[in-house]
mmCIF file of C-alpha atoms and ligand atoms in Angstrom:
data_model
loop_
_atom_site.group_PDB
_atom_site.id
_atom_site.type_symbol
_atom_site.label_atom_id
_atom_site.label_comp_id
_atom_site.label_asym_id
_atom_site.label_seq_id
_atom_site.Cartn_x
_atom_site.Cartn_y
_atom_site.Cartn_z
ATOM 1 C CA MET A 1 0.000 0.000 0.000
ATOM 2 C CA GLY A 2 1.098 3.505 -0.584
ATOM 3 C CA LEU A 3 2.787 4.601 -3.725
ATOM 4 C CA PRO A 4 6.477 5.352 -3.242
ATOM 5 C CA ILE A 5 7.205 9.082 -3.260
ATOM 6 C CA GLY A 6 8.612 10.114 -6.611
ATOM 7 C CA TYR A 7 6.900 7.204 -8.329
ATOM 8 C CA ASP A 8 6.149 8.421 -11.835
ATOM 9 C CA LEU A 9 2.633 7.270 -12.693
ATOM 10 C CA LEU A 10 2.712 8.374 -16.297
ATOM 11 C CA PHE A 11 6.060 6.693 -16.885
ATOM 12 C CA TYR A 12 4.834 3.502 -15.230
ATOM 13 C CA LEU A 13 1.759 3.527 -17.432
ATOM 14 C CA ARG A 14 3.617 4.217 -20.643
ATOM 15 C CA VAL A 15 6.052 1.355 -20.155
ATOM 16 C CA SER A 16 3.670 -1.199 -18.771
ATOM 17 C CA MET A 17 0.237 -0.778 -20.372
ATOM 18 C CA PRO A 18 -1.700 1.545 -22.645
ATOM 19 C CA HIS A 19 -4.114 2.625 -19.922
ATOM 20 C CA LEU A 20 -5.376 1.494 -16.581
ATOM 21 C CA VAL A 21 -8.806 0.697 -15.223
ATOM 22 C CA ALA A 22 -10.057 1.903 -11.851
ATOM 23 C CA PRO A 23 -13.284 0.070 -10.923
ATOM 24 C CA SER A 24 -15.520 2.306 -8.797
ATOM 25 C CA LEU A 25 -16.851 0.799 -5.617
ATOM 26 C CA LEU A 26 -19.890 3.089 -5.773
ATOM 27 C CA SER A 27 -21.800 0.563 -7.864
ATOM 28 C CA ALA A 28 -20.783 -2.445 -5.772
ATOM 29 C CA ASP A 29 -23.041 -4.267 -3.321
ATOM 30 C CA PHE A 30 -22.433 -2.298 -0.105
ATOM 31 C CA ALA A 31 -23.628 -5.260 1.928
ATOM 32 C CA ASP A 32 -20.766 -7.287 0.529
ATOM 33 C CA LEU A 33 -17.861 -4.941 -0.086
ATOM 34 C CA LYS A 34 -15.387 -7.682 0.738
ATOM 35 C CA SER A 35 -16.397 -9.639 -2.360
ATOM 36 C CA ALA A 36 -16.283 -6.513 -4.532
ATOM 37 C CA VAL A 37 -12.780 -5.654 -3.358
ATOM 38 C CA ARG A 38 -11.727 -9.255 -3.944
ATOM 39 C CA VAL A 39 -12.952 -9.091 -7.548
ATOM 40 C CA VAL A 40 -10.786 -6.021 -8.113
ATOM 41 C CA ASP A 41 -7.878 -7.510 -6.189
ATOM 42 C CA GLU A 42 -7.819 -10.570 -8.430
ATOM 43 C CA SER A 43 -8.259 -8.521 -11.619
ATOM 44 C CA PRO A 44 -5.744 -6.742 -13.862
ATOM 45 C CA ALA A 45 -7.058 -3.344 -12.638
ATOM 46 C CA PRO A 46 -4.238 -1.717 -10.655
ATOM 47 C CA TRP A 47 -6.462 0.868 -8.945
ATOM 48 C CA LEU A 48 -9.655 0.915 -6.918
ATOM 49 C CA HIS A 49 -11.709 4.118 -7.313
ATOM 50 C CA ILE A 50 -13.398 5.222 -4.099
ATOM 51 C CA ASP A 51 -16.078 7.936 -4.260
ATOM 52 C CA VAL A 52 -16.649 10.002 -1.138
ATOM 53 C CA MET A 53 -19.763 12.221 -1.233
ATOM 54 C CA ASP A 54 -20.975 14.617 1.432
ATOM 55 C CA GLY A 55 -24.502 15.566 0.376
ATOM 56 C CA VAL A 56 -23.361 19.201 0.108
ATOM 57 C CA PHE A 57 -20.983 19.425 -2.830
ATOM 58 C CA VAL A 58 -23.039 16.750 -4.557
ATOM 59 C CA PRO A 59 -26.665 15.748 -3.934
ATOM 60 C CA ASN A 60 -25.773 12.327 -2.568
ATOM 61 C CA ILE A 61 -23.972 10.776 0.399
ATOM 62 C CA SER A 62 -21.817 7.667 -0.015
ATOM 63 C CA PHE A 63 -19.295 6.661 2.661
ATOM 64 C CA GLY A 64 -16.214 7.934 4.433
ATOM 65 C CA PHE A 65 -13.179 7.033 6.558
ATOM 66 C CA PRO A 66 -14.499 3.934 8.383
ATOM 67 C CA VAL A 67 -15.381 2.165 5.140
ATOM 68 C CA ILE A 68 -12.046 2.993 3.505
ATOM 69 C CA LYS A 69 -10.221 1.860 6.626
ATOM 70 C CA ALA A 70 -12.194 -1.385 6.723
ATOM 71 C CA ILE A 71 -11.366 -2.387 3.156
ATOM 72 C CA ARG A 72 -7.735 -1.216 3.212
ATOM 73 C CA PRO A 73 -6.335 -4.511 4.565
ATOM 74 C CA LEU A 74 -8.129 -6.479 1.831
ATOM 75 C CA THR A 75 -5.918 -5.423 -1.078
ATOM 76 C CA LYS A 76 -2.669 -3.773 -2.023
ATOM 77 C CA LYS A 77 -4.224 -2.071 -5.073
ATOM 78 C CA VAL A 78 -3.846 1.691 -5.295
ATOM 79 C CA PHE A 79 -6.681 3.499 -3.507
ATOM 80 C CA ASP A 80 -7.756 6.296 -5.838
ATOM 81 C CA VAL A 81 -9.955 8.392 -3.563
ATOM 82 C CA HIS A 82 -12.252 10.904 -5.269
ATOM 83 C CA LEU A 83 -13.533 13.518 -2.837
ATOM 84 C CA MET A 84 -16.855 15.060 -3.785
ATOM 85 C CA ILE A 85 -16.964 17.111 -0.609
ATOM 86 C CA VAL A 86 -16.684 20.723 0.442
ATOM 87 C CA ARG A 87 -13.587 21.779 2.412
ATOM 88 C CA PRO A 88 -11.507 18.779 1.339
ATOM 89 C CA GLU A 89 -8.432 20.500 2.808
ATOM 90 C CA ASN A 90 -9.740 19.761 6.301
ATOM 91 C CA TYR A 91 -9.548 15.996 5.829
ATOM 92 C CA ILE A 92 -6.227 15.371 4.038
ATOM 93 C CA THR A 93 -4.415 13.489 6.784
ATOM 94 C CA ALA A 94 -7.587 11.643 7.795
ATOM 95 C CA PHE A 95 -7.881 10.187 4.282
ATOM 96 C CA ARG A 96 -4.165 9.384 4.243
ATOM 97 C CA ASP A 97 -4.536 7.556 7.541
ATOM 98 C CA ALA A 98 -7.594 5.700 6.245
ATOM 99 C CA GLY A 99 -5.488 4.350 3.380
ATOM 100 C CA ALA A 100 -5.701 6.698 0.385
ATOM 101 C CA ASP A 101 -2.745 6.575 -2.000
ATOM 102 C CA LEU A 102 -4.038 9.199 -4.394
ATOM 103 C CA LEU A 103 -6.363 11.945 -3.226
ATOM 104 C CA THR A 104 -8.440 13.904 -5.739
ATOM 105 C CA VAL A 105 -10.236 17.120 -4.845
ATOM 106 C CA HIS A 106 -12.660 19.130 -6.939
ATOM 107 C CA ILE A 107 -11.488 22.458 -8.300
ATOM 108 C CA GLU A 108 -15.032 23.766 -7.708
ATOM 109 C CA ALA A 109 -14.748 22.949 -3.984
ATOM 110 C CA SER A 110 -11.251 24.345 -3.482
ATOM 111 C CA PRO A 111 -10.812 28.132 -3.231
ATOM 112 C CA HIS A 112 -7.172 27.575 -2.181
ATOM 113 C CA LEU A 113 -6.404 24.733 -4.562
ATOM 114 C CA HIS A 114 -2.647 25.327 -4.697
ATOM 115 C CA ARG A 115 -2.354 25.023 -0.918
ATOM 116 C CA THR A 116 -4.556 21.927 -0.893
ATOM 117 C CA ILE A 117 -2.396 20.217 -3.522
ATOM 118 C CA GLN A 118 0.747 20.981 -1.519
ATOM 119 C CA GLY A 119 -0.982 19.603 1.576
ATOM 120 C CA ILE A 120 -1.823 16.330 -0.157
ATOM 121 C CA LYS A 121 1.748 15.913 -1.370
ATOM 122 C CA THR A 122 3.225 16.820 1.999
ATOM 123 C CA ALA A 123 0.997 14.146 3.530
ATOM 124 C CA GLY A 124 2.719 11.624 1.244
ATOM 125 C CA MET A 125 -0.030 11.015 -1.298
ATOM 126 C CA LYS A 126 -0.347 11.605 -5.005
ATOM 127 C CA ALA A 127 -2.517 14.623 -5.787
ATOM 128 C CA GLY A 128 -5.404 14.746 -8.242
ATOM 129 C CA VAL A 129 -7.793 17.513 -9.288
ATOM 130 C CA ALA A 130 -11.275 16.784 -10.638
ATOM 131 C CA ILE A 131 -13.258 19.151 -12.823
ATOM 132 C CA ASN A 132 -17.004 19.088 -13.402
ATOM 133 C CA PRO A 133 -18.409 18.965 -16.948
ATOM 134 C CA HIS A 134 -18.975 22.744 -16.987
ATOM 135 C CA THR A 135 -15.416 23.617 -15.936
ATOM 136 C CA PRO A 136 -13.012 24.278 -18.808
ATOM 137 C CA VAL A 137 -9.691 22.457 -18.904
ATOM 138 C CA ALA A 138 -7.961 25.869 -19.042
ATOM 139 C CA ALA A 139 -8.841 26.376 -15.355
ATOM 140 C CA LEU A 140 -6.092 23.839 -14.564
ATOM 141 C CA GLU A 141 -3.273 25.722 -16.250
ATOM 142 C CA GLU A 142 -1.592 27.086 -13.116
ATOM 143 C CA VAL A 143 -1.570 23.788 -11.223
ATOM 144 C CA LEU A 144 -1.219 21.165 -13.928
ATOM 145 C CA ALA A 145 2.551 20.782 -13.585
ATOM 146 C CA ASP A 146 2.157 20.191 -9.827
ATOM 147 C CA ILE A 147 -0.374 17.387 -9.906
ATOM 148 C CA ASP A 148 -0.339 13.671 -10.655
ATOM 149 C CA LEU A 149 -3.815 13.282 -12.093
ATOM 150 C CA VAL A 150 -6.702 15.196 -13.608
ATOM 151 C CA CYS A 151 -10.116 13.599 -13.201
ATOM 152 C CA LEU A 152 -12.318 14.760 -16.054
ATOM 153 C CA MET A 153 -15.908 14.265 -14.954
ATOM 154 C CA SER A 154 -17.803 12.862 -17.893
ATOM 155 C CA VAL A 155 -21.089 12.980 -15.963
ATOM 156 C CA ASN A 156 -22.294 15.387 -13.306
ATOM 157 C CA PRO A 157 -20.862 13.953 -10.076
ATOM 158 C CA GLY A 158 -23.071 12.352 -7.471
ATOM 159 C CA PHE A 159 -24.399 9.127 -8.945
ATOM 160 C CA GLY A 160 -23.279 6.036 -10.780
ATOM 161 C CA GLY A 161 -24.874 4.730 -13.946
ATOM 162 C CA GLN A 162 -25.357 8.053 -15.751
ATOM 163 C CA GLN A 163 -24.929 8.726 -19.427
ATOM 164 C CA PHE A 164 -21.505 9.724 -20.733
ATOM 165 C CA ILE A 165 -21.233 13.355 -21.897
ATOM 166 C CA GLN A 166 -19.840 13.357 -25.444
ATOM 167 C CA ARG A 167 -18.153 16.752 -25.069
ATOM 168 C CA THR A 168 -15.555 14.970 -22.881
ATOM 169 C CA TYR A 169 -13.630 13.835 -25.985
ATOM 170 C CA GLN A 170 -12.812 17.464 -26.802
ATOM 171 C CA LYS A 171 -11.774 18.079 -23.209
ATOM 172 C CA ILE A 172 -9.355 15.127 -23.331
ATOM 173 C CA GLU A 173 -7.733 16.612 -26.424
ATOM 174 C CA ASP A 174 -7.532 20.073 -24.842
ATOM 175 C CA LEU A 175 -6.064 18.639 -21.668
ATOM 176 C CA ALA A 176 -3.469 16.551 -23.510
ATOM 177 C CA GLU A 177 -2.349 19.712 -25.297
ATOM 178 C CA LEU A 178 -2.202 21.742 -22.078
ATOM 179 C CA ARG A 179 -0.274 18.926 -20.406
ATOM 180 C CA LYS A 180 2.323 19.062 -23.154
ATOM 181 C CA ARG A 181 2.601 22.836 -23.021
ATOM 182 C CA THR A 182 3.000 22.951 -19.233
ATOM 183 C CA GLY A 183 5.407 20.001 -19.052
ATOM 184 C CA SER A 184 2.971 18.197 -16.765
ATOM 185 C CA LYS A 185 3.004 14.451 -16.232
ATOM 186 C CA ALA A 186 -0.532 14.289 -14.871
ATOM 187 C CA LEU A 187 -2.588 11.268 -15.842
ATOM 188 C CA ILE A 188 -5.907 11.915 -17.568
ATOM 189 C CA GLU A 189 -8.683 10.037 -15.782
ATOM 190 C CA ILE A 190 -12.203 9.778 -17.156
ATOM 191 C CA ASP A 191 -14.979 9.357 -14.605
ATOM 192 C CA GLY A 192 -18.595 8.634 -15.492
ATOM 193 C CA GLY A 193 -20.414 6.609 -18.094
ATOM 194 C CA VAL A 194 -17.380 4.590 -19.158
ATOM 195 C CA SER A 195 -18.266 1.255 -20.753
ATOM 196 C CA THR A 196 -16.882 -1.287 -23.171
ATOM 197 C CA GLY A 197 -18.701 0.740 -25.839
ATOM 198 C CA ASN A 198 -16.538 3.856 -25.424
ATOM 199 C CA ALA A 199 -13.394 2.684 -23.600
ATOM 200 C CA ARG A 200 -11.353 2.145 -26.750
ATOM 201 C CA GLN A 201 -12.202 5.548 -28.175
ATOM 202 C CA LEU A 202 -11.434 7.254 -24.874
ATOM 203 C CA VAL A 203 -7.988 5.660 -24.713
ATOM 204 C CA HIS A 204 -7.403 6.454 -28.362
ATOM 205 C CA THR A 205 -8.273 10.110 -27.671
ATOM 206 C CA GLY A 206 -5.788 10.273 -24.793
ATOM 207 C CA ALA A 207 -7.320 8.873 -21.602
ATOM 208 C CA ASP A 208 -4.832 7.194 -19.243
ATOM 209 C CA VAL A 209 -7.222 5.991 -16.543
ATOM 210 C CA LEU A 210 -10.785 4.736 -16.987
ATOM 211 C CA VAL A 211 -13.066 4.757 -13.964
ATOM 212 C CA ALA A 212 -15.842 2.217 -14.314
ATOM 213 C CA GLY A 213 -18.624 1.700 -11.802
ATOM 214 C CA ASN A 214 -21.845 0.520 -13.333
ATOM 215 C CA SER A 215 -20.198 -1.173 -16.299
ATOM 216 C CA VAL A 216 -18.243 -3.374 -13.875
ATOM 217 C CA PHE A 217 -20.411 -3.984 -10.828
ATOM 218 C CA ALA A 218 -23.784 -4.087 -12.570
ATOM 219 C CA ALA A 219 -22.386 -6.566 -15.101
ATOM 220 C CA LYS A 220 -23.185 -10.262 -14.801
ATOM 221 C CA ASP A 221 -19.473 -10.974 -14.741
ATOM 222 C CA PRO A 222 -17.615 -8.053 -13.065
ATOM 223 C CA ALA A 223 -14.228 -9.745 -13.444
ATOM 224 C CA GLY A 224 -14.861 -10.248 -17.153
ATOM 225 C CA ALA A 225 -15.968 -6.627 -17.520
ATOM 226 C CA ILE A 226 -12.720 -5.383 -15.944
ATOM 227 C CA ARG A 227 -10.722 -7.635 -18.268
ATOM 228 C CA GLU A 228 -12.616 -6.287 -21.282
ATOM 229 C CA LEU A 229 -12.040 -2.675 -20.234
ATOM 230 C CA SER A 230 -8.357 -3.372 -19.675
ATOM 231 C CA VAL A 231 -7.442 -4.358 -23.234
HETATM 232 C C1 DX5 B 1 -19.838 9.776 -9.953
HETATM 233 C C2 DX5 B 1 -18.591 9.108 -9.439
HETATM 234 C C3 DX5 B 1 -18.112 8.016 -10.297
HETATM 235 C C4 DX5 B 1 -19.089 6.886 -10.464
HETATM 236 C C5 DX5 B 1 -18.983 6.452 -11.879
HETATM 237 O O1 DX5 B 1 -20.073 10.935 -9.285
HETATM 238 O O2 DX5 B 1 -17.523 10.040 -9.329
HETATM 239 O O3 DX5 B 1 -16.855 7.521 -9.917
HETATM 240 O O4 DX5 B 1 -18.869 5.809 -9.614
HETATM 241 O O5 DX5 B 1 -19.976 5.552 -12.097
HETATM 242 P P1 DX5 B 1 -20.347 5.007 -13.538
HETATM 243 O O6 DX5 B 1 -19.110 4.350 -14.080
HETATM 244 O O7 DX5 B 1 -21.447 4.068 -13.240
HETATM 245 O O8 DX5 B 1 -20.778 6.184 -14.361
HETATM 246 ZN ZN1 ZN B 2 -15.464 9.160 -9.026
#
């Protein structure tokens, strides 16, 4: 557990695989999280995507520290924790202690984003920034070189199983260009409405990480769905 400091995610990805899959626990059976984590643990997906919602930043409440802590001993996979909460800066060390390896905050919830990113890195985690569908990629310009991941929301955050927003393809292209221009090594993660129907095109357009909730855990064969999304 815990990514080594200085570990270059983009480099790792480029040399080892074309993209990586991060199954989202949000669509799993909450009464049997152990089995869901086991499916991911035994799969080729190197990350587990964990959605934390507060009912304030988004109109839904999911789970928090105790659940993350409880599943942490079950797998060594990277815990990719997506905070859909207000004041994420108040909980950085608490999420680190619960087991987060990579902590993603929303730009829309972070008036002092630069400080929050530094705080996440100082706490020993990788830092990600998520942007909602209405937020332009250009809003990331001043922080892109400092972060490890950009989470492009391809649905409005709050719920699993929503329809993918097509405009995301253009945002991936814009972000890839901005990444080049700023010398950033941030991974491009796509979150929302990812399925076997669009995974290939997303990777082809420039996605590095595919979050998949419904298309994995609502599938008859979740392990098979992860394998399909991984190739
Ligand atoms: C939505 C969450 C997503 C969600 C994706 O607000 O951030 O991670 O689990 O679910 P699907 O893949 O079902 O759209
Ligand atoms: Zn998410």
